[in-house]
PDB file of C-alpha atoms in Angstrom:
ATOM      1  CA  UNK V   1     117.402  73.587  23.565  1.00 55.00           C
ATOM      2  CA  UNK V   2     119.909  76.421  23.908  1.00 57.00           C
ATOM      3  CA  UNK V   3     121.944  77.732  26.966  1.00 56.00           C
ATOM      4  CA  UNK V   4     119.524  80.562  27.467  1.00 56.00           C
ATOM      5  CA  UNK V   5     116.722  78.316  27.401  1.00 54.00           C
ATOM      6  CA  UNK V   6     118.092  76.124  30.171  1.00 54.00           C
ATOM      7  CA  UNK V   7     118.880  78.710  32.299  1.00 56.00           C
ATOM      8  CA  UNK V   8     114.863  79.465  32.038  1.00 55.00           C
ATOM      9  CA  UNK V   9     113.571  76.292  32.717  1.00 54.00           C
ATOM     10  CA  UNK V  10     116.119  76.163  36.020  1.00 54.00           C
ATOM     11  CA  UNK V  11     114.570  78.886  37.069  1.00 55.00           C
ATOM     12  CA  UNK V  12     111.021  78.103  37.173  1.00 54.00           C
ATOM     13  CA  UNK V  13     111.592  74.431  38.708  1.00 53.00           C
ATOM     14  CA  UNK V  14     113.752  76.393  41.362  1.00 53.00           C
ATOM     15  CA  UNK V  15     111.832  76.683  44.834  1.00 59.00           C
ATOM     16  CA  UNK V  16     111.949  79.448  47.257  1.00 64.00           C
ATOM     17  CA  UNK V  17     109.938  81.158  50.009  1.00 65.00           C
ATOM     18  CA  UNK V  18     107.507  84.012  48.765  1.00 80.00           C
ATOM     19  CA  UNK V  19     107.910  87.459  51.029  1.00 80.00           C
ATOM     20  CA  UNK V  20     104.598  87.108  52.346  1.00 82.00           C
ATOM     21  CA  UNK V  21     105.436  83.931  54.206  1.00 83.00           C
ATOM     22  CA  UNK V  22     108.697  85.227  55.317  1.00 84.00           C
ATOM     23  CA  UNK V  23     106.885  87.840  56.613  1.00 86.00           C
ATOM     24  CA  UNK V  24     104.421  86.357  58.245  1.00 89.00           C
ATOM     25  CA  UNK V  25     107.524  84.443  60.437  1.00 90.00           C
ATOM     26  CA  UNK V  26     108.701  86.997  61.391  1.00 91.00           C
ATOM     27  CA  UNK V  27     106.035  88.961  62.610  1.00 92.00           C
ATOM     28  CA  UNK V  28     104.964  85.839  64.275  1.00 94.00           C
ATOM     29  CA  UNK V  29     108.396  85.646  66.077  1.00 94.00           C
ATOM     30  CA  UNK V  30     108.646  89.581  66.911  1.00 94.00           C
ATOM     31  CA  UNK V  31     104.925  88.963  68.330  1.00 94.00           C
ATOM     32  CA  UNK V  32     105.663  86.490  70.711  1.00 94.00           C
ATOM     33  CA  UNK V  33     109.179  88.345  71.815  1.00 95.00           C
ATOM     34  CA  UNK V  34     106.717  90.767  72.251  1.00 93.00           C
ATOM     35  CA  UNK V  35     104.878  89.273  74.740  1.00 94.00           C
ATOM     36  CA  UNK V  36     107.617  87.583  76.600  1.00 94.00           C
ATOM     37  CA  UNK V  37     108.866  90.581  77.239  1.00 94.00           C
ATOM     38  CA  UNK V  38     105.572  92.004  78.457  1.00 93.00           C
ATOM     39  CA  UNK V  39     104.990  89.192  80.957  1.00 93.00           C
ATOM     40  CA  UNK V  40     108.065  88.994  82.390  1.00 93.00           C
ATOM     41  CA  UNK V  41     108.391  93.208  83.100  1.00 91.00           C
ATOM     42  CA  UNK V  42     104.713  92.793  84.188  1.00 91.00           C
ATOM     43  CA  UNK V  43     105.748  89.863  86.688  1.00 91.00           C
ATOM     44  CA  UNK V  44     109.081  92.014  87.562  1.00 90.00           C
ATOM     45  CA  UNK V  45     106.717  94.949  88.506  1.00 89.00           C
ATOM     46  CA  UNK V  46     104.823  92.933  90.430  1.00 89.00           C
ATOM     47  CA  UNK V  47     107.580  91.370  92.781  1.00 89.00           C
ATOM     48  CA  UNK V  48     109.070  95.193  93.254  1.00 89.00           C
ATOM     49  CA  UNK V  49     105.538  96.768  94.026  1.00 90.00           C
ATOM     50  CA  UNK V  50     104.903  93.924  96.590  1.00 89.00           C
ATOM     51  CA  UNK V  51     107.911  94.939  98.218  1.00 88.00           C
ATOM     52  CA  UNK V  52     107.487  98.974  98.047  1.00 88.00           C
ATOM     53  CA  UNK V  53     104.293  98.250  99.564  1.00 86.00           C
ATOM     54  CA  UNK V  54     105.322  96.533 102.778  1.00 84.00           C
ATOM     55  CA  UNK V  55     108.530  98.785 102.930  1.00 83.00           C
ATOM     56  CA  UNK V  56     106.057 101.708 102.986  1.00 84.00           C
ATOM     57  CA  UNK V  57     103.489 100.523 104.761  1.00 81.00           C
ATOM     58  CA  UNK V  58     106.235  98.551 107.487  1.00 77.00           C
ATOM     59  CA  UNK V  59     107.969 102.561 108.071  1.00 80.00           C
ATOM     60  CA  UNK V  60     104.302 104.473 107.758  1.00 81.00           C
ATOM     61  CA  UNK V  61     103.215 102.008 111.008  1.00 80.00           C
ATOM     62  CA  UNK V  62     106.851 102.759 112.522  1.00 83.00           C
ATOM     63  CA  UNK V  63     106.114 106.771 112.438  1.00 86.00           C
ATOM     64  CA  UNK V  64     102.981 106.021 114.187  1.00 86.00           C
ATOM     65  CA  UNK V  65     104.543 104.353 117.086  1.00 91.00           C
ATOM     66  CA  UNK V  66     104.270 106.380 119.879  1.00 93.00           C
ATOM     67  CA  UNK V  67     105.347 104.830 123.580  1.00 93.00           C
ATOM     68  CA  UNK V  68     105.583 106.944 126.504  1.00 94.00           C
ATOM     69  CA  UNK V  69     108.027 105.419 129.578  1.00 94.00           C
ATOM     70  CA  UNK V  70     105.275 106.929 132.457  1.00 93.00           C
ATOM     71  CA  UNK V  71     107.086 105.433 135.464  1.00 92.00           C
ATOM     72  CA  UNK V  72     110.114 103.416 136.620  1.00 93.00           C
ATOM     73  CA  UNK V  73     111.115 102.701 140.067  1.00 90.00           C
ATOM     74  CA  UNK V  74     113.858 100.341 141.757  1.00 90.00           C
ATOM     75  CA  UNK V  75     112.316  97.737 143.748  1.00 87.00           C
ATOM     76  CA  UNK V  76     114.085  95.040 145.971  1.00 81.00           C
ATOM     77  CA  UNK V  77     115.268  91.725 144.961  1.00 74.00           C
ATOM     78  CA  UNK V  78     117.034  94.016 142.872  1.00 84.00           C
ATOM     79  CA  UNK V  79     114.374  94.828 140.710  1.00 88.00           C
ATOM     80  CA  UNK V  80     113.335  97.523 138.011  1.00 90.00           C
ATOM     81  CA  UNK V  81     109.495  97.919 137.572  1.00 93.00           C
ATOM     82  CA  UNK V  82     109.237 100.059 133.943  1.00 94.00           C
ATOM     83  CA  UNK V  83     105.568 101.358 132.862  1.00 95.00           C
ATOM     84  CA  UNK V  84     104.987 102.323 129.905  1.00 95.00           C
ATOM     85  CA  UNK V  85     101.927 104.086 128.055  1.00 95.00           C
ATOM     86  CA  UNK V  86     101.088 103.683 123.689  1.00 95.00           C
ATOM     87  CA  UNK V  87      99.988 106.997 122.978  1.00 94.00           C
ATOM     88  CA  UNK V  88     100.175 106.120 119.036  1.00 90.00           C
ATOM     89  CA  UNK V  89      97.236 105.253 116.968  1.00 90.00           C
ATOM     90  CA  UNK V  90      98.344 101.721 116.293  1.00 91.00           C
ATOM     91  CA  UNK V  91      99.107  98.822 118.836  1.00 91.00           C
ATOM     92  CA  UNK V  92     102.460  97.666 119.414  1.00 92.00           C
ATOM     93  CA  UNK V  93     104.768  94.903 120.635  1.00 93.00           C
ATOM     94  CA  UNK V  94     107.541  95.576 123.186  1.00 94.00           C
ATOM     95  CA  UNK V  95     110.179  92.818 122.267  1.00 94.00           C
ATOM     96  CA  UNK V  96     113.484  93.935 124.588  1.00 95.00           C
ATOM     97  CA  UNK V  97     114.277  96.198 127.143  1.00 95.00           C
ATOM     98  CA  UNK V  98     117.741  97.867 127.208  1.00 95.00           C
ATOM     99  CA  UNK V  99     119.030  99.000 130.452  1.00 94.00           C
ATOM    100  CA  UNK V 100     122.528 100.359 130.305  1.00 94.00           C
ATOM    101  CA  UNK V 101     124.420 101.800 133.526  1.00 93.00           C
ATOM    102  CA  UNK V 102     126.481 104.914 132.151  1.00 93.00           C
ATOM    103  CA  UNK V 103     129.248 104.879 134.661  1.00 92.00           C
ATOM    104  CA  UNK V 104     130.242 101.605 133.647  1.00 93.00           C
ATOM    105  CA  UNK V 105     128.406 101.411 130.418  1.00 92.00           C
ATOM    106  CA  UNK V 106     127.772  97.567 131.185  1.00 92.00           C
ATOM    107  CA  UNK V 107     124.185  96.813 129.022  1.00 92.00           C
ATOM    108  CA  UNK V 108     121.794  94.247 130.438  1.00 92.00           C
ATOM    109  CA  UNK V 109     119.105  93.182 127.696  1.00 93.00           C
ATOM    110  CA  UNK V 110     115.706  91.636 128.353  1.00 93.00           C
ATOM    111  CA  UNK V 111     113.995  90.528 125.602  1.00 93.00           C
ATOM    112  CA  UNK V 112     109.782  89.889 125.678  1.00 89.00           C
ATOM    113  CA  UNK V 113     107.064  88.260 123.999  1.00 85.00           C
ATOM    114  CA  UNK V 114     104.164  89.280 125.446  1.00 83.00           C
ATOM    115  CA  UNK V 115     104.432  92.621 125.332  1.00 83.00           C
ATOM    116  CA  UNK V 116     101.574  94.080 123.569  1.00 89.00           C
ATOM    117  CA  UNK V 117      99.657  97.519 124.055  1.00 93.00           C
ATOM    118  CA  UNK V 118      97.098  98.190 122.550  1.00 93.00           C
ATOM    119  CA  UNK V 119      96.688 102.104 122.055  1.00 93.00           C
ATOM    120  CA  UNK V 120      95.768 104.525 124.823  1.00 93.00           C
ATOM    121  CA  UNK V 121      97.011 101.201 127.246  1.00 94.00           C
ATOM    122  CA  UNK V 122      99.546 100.664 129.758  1.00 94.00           C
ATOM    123  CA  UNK V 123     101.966  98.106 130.398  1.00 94.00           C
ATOM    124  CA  UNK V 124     103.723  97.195 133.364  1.00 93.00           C
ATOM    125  CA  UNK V 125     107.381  95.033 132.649  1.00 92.00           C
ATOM    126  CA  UNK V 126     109.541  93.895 135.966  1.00 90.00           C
ATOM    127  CA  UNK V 127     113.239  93.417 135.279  1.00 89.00           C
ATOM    128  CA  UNK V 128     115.672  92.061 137.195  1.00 89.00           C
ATOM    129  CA  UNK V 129     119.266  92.861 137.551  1.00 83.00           C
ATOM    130  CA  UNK V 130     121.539  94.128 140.192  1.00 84.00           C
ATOM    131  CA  UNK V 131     120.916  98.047 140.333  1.00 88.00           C
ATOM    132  CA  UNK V 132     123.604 100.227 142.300  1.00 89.00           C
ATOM    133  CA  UNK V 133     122.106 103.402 144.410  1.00 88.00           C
ATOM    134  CA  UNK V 134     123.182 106.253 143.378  1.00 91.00           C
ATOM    135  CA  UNK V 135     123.949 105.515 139.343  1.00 91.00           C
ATOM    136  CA  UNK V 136     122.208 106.750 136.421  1.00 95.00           C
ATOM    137  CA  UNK V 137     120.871 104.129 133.693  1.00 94.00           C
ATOM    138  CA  UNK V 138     119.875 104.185 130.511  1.00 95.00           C
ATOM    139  CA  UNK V 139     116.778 102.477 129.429  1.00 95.00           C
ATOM    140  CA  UNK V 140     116.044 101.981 125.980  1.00 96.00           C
ATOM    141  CA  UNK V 141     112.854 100.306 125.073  1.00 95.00           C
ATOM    142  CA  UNK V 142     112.175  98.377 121.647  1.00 95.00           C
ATOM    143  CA  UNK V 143     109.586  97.762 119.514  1.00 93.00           C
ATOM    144  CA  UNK V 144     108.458  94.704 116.759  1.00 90.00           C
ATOM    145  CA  UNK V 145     109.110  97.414 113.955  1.00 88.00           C
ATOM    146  CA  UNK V 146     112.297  98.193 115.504  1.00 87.00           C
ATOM    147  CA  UNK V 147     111.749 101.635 116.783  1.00 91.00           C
ATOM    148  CA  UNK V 148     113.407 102.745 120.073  1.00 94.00           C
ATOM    149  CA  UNK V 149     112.484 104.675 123.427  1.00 95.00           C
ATOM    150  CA  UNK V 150     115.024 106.425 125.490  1.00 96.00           C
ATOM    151  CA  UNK V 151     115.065 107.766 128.692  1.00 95.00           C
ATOM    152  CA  UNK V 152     117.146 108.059 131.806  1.00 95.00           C
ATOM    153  CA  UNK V 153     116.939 107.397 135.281  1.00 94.00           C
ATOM    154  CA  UNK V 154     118.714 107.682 138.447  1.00 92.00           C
ATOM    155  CA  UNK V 155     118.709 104.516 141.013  1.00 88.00           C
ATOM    156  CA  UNK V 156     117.972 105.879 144.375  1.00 86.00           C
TER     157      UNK V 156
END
């Protein structure tokens, strides 16, 4: 047997993988990158729709808030008496009650829990805190959703 002839018969006893198998493996692999990838931008999607949909639905409910402050009068004991009127289209939850005097811009805060009106209904809130004749106040009214309701008054 020559050197040529060796060289041959290395050859054939030599092992190896054929292209089809390689390329089967790696189509398998790039398959199931594939799909990892799908699943976890489909799952990624998911979690950020969620939370676009109760951002937009949480600030479409807020722009259809509507509370009217009908009334507010300065009772004894020092009290305030504040009603207040939903004219929106959905109910809402009064959870504090700002009342601010503006000569001294001291801020007394009363915060609620059962303050829900439904729409086209009133509700009647009694505060109390040491009013001074004579001084306008502030009175801000707030909401579950966080909106706010101004208006001003004069104590008599």
């Amino acid at each position: 047997m020559n050197n040529y002839q060796k060289k041959i018969h290395f050859k054939k006893t030599r092992r190896g993988l054929s292209s089809i198998v390689t390329g089967a493996i790696l189509l398998s692999a790039v398959t199931v990158m594939g799909l990892l990838v799908v699943v976890w931008a489909n799952t990624n999607l998911t979690t950020h729709q969620k939370s676009l949909d109760s951002t937009v639905s949480s600030n479409f409910n807020k722009i259809n808030e509507k509370l009217f402050i009908e009334h507010i009068w300065f009772g004894s004991g020092p009290s305030m008496n504040i009603t207040m009127n939903n004219i929106g289209t959905i109910g809402l939850n009064v959870t504090k009650i700002q009342i601010t005097n503006m000569t001294s811009n001291k801020t007394y805060e009363f915060k609620h829990t059962n303050g829900g009106i439904n729409p086209g209904k009133t509700l009647s809130l009694k505060e109390n805190f040491g009013w001074k004749t004579k001084i306008p106040y502030e009175v801000v009214v707030f909401t579950n959703r966080d909106s706010q309701f101004k208006t001003q008054v004069n104590a008599p």
